[in-house]
mmCIF file of N, CA and C in Angstrom:
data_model
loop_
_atom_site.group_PDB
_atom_site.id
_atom_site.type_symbol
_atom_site.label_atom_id
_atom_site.label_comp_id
_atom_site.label_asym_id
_atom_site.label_seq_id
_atom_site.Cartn_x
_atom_site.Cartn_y
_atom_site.Cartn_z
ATOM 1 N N UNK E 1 91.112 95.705 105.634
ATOM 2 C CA UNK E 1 92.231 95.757 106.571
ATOM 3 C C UNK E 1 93.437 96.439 105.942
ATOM 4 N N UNK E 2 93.888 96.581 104.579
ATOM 5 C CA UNK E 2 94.960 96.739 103.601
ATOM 6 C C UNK E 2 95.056 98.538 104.254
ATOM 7 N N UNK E 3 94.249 98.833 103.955
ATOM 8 C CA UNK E 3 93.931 99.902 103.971
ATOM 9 C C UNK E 3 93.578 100.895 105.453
ATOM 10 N N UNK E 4 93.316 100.356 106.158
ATOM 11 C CA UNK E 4 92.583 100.453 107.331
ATOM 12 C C UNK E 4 91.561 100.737 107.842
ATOM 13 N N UNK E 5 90.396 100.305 107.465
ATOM 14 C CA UNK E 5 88.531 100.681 106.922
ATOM 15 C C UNK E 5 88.399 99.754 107.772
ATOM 16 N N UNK E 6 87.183 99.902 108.868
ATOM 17 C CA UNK E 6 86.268 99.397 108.900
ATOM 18 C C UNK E 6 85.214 99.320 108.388
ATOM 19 N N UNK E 7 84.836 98.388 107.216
ATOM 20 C CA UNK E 7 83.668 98.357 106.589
ATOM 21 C C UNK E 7 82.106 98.542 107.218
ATOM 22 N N UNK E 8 81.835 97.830 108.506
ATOM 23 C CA UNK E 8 81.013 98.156 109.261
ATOM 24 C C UNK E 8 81.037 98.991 109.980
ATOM 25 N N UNK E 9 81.689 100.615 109.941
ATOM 26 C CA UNK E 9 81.650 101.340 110.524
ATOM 27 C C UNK E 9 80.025 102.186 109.829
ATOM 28 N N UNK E 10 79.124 103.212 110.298
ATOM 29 C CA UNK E 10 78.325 103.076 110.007
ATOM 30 C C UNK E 10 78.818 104.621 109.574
ATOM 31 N N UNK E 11 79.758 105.278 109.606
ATOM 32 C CA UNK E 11 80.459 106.737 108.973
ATOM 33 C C UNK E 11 79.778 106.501 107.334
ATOM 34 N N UNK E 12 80.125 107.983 106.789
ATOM 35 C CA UNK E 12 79.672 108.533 105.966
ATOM 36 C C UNK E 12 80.479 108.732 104.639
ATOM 37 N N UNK E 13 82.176 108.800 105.290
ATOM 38 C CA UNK E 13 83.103 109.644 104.597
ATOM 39 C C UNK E 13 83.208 108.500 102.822
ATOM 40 N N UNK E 14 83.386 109.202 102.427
ATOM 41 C CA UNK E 14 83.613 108.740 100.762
ATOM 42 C C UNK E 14 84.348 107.299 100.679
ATOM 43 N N UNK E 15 85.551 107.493 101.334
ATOM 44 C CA UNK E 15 86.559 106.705 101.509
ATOM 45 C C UNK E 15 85.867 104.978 101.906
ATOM 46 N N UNK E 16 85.087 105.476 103.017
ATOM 47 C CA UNK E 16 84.462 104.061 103.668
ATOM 48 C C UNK E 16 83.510 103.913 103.159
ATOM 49 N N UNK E 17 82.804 104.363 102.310
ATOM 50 C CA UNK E 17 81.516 104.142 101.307
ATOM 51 C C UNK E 17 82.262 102.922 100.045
ATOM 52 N N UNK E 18 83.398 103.746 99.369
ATOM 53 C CA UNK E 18 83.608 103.351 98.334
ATOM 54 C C UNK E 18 84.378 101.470 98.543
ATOM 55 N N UNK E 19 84.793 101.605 100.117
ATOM 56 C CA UNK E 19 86.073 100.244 100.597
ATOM 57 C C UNK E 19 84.739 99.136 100.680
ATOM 58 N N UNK E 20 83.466 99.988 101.272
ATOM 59 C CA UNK E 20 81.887 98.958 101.582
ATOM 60 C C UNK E 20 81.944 98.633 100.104
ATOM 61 N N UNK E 21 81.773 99.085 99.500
ATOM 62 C CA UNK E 21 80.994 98.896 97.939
ATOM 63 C C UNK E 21 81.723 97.966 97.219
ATOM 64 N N UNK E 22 83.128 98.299 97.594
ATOM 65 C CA UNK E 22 84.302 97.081 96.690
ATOM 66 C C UNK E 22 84.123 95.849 97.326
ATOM 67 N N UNK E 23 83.918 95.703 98.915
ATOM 68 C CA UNK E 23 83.817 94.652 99.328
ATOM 69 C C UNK E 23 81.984 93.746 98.689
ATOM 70 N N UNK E 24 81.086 95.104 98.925
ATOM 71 C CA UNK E 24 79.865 94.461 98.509
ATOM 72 C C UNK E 24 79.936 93.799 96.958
ATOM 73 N N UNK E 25 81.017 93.956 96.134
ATOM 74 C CA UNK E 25 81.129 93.793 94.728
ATOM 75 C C UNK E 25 81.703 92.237 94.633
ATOM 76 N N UNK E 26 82.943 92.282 95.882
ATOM 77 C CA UNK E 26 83.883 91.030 95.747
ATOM 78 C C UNK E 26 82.612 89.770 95.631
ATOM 79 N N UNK E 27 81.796 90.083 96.938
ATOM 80 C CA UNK E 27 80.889 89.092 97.782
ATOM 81 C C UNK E 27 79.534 88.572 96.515
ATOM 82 N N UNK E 28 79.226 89.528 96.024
ATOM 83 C CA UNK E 28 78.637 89.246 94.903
ATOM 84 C C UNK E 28 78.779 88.750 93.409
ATOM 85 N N UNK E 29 79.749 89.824 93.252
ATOM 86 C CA UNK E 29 80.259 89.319 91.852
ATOM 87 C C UNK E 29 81.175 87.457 91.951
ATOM 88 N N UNK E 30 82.082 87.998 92.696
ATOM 89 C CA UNK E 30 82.941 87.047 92.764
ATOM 90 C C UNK E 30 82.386 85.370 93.632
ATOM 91 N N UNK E 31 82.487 85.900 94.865
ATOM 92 C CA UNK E 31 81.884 84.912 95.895
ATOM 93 C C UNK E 31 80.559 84.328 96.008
ATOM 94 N N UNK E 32 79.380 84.818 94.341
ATOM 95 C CA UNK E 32 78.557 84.535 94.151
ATOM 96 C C UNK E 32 77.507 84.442 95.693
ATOM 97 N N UNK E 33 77.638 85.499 96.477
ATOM 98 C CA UNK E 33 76.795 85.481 97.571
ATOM 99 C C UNK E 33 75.764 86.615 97.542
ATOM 100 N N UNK E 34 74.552 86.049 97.792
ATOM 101 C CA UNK E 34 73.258 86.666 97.849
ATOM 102 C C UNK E 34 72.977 88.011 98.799
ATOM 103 N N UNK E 35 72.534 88.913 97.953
ATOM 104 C CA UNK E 35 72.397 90.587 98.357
ATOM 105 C C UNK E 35 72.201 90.299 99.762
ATOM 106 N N UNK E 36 70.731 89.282 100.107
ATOM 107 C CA UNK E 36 70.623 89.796 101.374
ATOM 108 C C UNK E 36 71.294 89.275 102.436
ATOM 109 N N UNK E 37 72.260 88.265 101.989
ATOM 110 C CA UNK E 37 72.865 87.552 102.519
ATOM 111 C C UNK E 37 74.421 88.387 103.062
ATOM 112 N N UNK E 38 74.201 89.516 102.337
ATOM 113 C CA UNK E 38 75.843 90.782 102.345
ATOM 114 C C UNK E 38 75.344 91.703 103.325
ATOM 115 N N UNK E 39 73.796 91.861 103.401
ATOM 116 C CA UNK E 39 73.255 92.505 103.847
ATOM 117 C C UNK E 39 73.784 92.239 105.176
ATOM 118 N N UNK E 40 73.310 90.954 105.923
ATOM 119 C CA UNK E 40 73.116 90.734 107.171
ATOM 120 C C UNK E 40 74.770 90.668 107.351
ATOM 121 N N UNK E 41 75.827 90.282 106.627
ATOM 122 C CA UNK E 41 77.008 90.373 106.710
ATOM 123 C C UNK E 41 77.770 91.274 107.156
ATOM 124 N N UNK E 42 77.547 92.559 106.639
ATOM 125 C CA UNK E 42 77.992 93.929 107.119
ATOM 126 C C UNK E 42 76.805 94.600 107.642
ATOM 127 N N UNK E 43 75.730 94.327 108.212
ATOM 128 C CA UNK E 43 74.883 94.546 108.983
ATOM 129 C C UNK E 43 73.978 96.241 108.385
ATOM 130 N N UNK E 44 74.090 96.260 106.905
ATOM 131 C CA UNK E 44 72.759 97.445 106.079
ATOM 132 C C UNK E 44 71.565 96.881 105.508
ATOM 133 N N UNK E 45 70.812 97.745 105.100
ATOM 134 C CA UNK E 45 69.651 97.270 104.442
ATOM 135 C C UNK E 45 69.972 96.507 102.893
ATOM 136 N N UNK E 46 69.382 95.677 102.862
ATOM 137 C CA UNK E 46 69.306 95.366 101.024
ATOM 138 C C UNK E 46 69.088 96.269 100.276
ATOM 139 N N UNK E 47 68.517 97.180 100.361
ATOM 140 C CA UNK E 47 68.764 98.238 99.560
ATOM 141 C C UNK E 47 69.767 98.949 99.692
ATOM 142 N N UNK E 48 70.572 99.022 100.263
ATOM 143 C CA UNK E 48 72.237 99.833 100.552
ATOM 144 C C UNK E 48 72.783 98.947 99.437
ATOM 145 N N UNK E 49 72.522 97.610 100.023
ATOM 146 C CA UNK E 49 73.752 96.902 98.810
ATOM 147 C C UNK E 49 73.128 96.667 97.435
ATOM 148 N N UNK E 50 72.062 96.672 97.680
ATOM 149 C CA UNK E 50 71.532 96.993 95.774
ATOM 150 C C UNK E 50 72.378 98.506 95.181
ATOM 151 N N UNK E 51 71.888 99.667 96.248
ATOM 152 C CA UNK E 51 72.677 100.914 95.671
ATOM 153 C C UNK E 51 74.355 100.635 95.394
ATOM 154 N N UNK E 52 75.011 100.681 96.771
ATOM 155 C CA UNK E 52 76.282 100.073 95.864
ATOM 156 C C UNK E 52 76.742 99.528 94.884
ATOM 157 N N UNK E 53 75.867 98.420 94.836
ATOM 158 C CA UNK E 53 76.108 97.720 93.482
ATOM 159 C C UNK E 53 76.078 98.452 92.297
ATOM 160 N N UNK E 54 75.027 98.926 92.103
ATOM 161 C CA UNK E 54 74.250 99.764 90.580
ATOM 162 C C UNK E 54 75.260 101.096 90.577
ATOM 163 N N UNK E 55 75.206 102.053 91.865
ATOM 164 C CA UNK E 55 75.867 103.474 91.745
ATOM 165 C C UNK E 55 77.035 103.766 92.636
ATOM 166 N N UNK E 56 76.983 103.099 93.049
ATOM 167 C CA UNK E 56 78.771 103.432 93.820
ATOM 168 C C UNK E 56 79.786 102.720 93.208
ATOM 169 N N UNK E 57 79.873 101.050 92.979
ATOM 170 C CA UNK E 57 80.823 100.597 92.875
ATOM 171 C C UNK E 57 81.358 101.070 91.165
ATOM 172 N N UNK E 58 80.327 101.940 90.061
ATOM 173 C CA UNK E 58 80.647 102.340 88.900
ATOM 174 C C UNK E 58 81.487 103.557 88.922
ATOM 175 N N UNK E 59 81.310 104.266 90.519
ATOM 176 C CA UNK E 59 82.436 105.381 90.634
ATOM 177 C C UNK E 59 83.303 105.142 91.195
ATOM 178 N N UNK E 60 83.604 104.011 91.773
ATOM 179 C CA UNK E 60 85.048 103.730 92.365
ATOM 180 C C UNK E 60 85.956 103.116 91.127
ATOM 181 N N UNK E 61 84.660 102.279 90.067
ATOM 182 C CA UNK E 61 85.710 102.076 89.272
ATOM 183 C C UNK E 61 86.558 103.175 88.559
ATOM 184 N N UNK E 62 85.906 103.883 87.960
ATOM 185 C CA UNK E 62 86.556 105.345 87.530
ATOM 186 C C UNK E 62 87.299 105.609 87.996
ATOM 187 N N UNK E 63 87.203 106.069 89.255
ATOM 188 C CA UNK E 63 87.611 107.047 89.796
ATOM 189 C C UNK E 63 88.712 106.718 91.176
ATOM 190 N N UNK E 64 88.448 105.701 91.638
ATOM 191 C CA UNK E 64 89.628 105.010 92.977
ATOM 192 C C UNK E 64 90.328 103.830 92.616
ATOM 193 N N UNK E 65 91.415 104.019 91.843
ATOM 194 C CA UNK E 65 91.939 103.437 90.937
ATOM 195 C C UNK E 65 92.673 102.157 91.763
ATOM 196 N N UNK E 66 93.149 102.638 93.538
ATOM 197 C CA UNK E 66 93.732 101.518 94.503
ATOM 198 C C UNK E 66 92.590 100.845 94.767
ATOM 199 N N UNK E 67 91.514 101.413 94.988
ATOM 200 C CA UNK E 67 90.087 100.325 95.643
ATOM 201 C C UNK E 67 89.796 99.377 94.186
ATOM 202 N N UNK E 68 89.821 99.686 93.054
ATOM 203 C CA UNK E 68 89.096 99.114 92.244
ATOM 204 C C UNK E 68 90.388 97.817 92.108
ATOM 205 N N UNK E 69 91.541 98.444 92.096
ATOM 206 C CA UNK E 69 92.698 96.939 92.053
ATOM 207 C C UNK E 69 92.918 96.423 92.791
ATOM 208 N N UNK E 70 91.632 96.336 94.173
ATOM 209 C CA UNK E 70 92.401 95.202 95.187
ATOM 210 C C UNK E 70 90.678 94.213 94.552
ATOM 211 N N UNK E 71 89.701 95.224 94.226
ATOM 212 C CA UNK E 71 88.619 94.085 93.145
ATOM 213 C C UNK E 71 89.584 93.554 92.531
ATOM 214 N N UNK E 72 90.228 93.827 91.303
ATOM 215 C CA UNK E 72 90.614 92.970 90.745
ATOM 216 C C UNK E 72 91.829 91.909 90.927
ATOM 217 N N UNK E 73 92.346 92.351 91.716
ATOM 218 C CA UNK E 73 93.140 91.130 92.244
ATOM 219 C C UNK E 73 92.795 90.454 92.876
ATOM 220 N N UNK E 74 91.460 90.510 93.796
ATOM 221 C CA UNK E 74 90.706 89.047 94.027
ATOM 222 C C UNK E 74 90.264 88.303 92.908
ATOM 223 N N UNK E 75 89.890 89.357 91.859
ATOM 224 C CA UNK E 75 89.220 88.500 91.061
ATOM 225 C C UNK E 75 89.808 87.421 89.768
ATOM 226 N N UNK E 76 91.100 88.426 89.321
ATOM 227 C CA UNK E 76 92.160 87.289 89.213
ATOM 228 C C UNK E 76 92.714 86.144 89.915
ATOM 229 N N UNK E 77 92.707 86.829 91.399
ATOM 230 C CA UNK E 77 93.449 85.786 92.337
ATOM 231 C C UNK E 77 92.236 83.971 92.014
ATOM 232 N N UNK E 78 91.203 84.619 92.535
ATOM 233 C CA UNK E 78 90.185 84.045 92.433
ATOM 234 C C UNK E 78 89.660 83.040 91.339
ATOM 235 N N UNK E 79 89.730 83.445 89.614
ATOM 236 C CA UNK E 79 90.134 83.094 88.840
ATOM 237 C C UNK E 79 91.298 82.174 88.422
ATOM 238 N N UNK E 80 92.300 82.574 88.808
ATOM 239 C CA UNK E 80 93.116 81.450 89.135
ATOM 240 C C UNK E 80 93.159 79.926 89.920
ATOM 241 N N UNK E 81 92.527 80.634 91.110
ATOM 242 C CA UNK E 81 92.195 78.897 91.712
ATOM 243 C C UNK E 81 90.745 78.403 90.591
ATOM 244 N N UNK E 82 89.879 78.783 90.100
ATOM 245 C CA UNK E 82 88.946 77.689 89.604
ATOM 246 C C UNK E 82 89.548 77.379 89.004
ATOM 247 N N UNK E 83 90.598 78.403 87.981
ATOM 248 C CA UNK E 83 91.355 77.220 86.467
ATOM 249 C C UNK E 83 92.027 76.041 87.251
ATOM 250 N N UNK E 84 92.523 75.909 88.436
ATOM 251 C CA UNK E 84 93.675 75.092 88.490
ATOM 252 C C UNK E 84 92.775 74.329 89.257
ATOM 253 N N UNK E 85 91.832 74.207 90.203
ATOM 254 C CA UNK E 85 90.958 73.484 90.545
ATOM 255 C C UNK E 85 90.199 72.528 89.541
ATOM 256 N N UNK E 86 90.269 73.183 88.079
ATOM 257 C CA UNK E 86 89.497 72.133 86.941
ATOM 258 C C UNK E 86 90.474 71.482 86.264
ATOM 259 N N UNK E 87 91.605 71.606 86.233
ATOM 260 C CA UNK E 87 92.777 70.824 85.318
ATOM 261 C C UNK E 87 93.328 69.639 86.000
#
């Protein structure tokens, strides 16, 4: 939404590849939720979000320096509530 992507748009352009892939990264990495479970979420094959995972989301890190810091500010954000959730 930050941005203005529809992730389930089924377009091609770089831009909405790379916003899918950060989101397929959050859901996995972070939100510990199951490939095929992202799958049926944004409505691609398990193999889309296996590819993202392995080869897209390693060029956004590089290379889309705003997409890769809204990853990591979930993942800090995110990080933050378990510490304070365990103390």
């Amino acid at each position: 939404k930050k941005l203005g992507i529809n992730i389930e748009d089924k377009n091609r352009r770089r831009l909405n590849v790379y916003a899918k892939s950060v989101y397929i990264q959050i859901c996995y990495d972070l939100l510990k939720i199951r490939k095929l479970h992202i799958s049926r979420l944004i409505n691609i094959h398990n193999a889309s979000v296996h590819n993202h995972l392995n080869n897209v989301f390693p060029i956004v890190k590089i290379w889309e320096s705003e997409l890769y810091g809204i990853y990591l500010y979930f993942k800090y954000k995110l990080k933050e509530k378990d510490v304070t959730e365990t103390l």
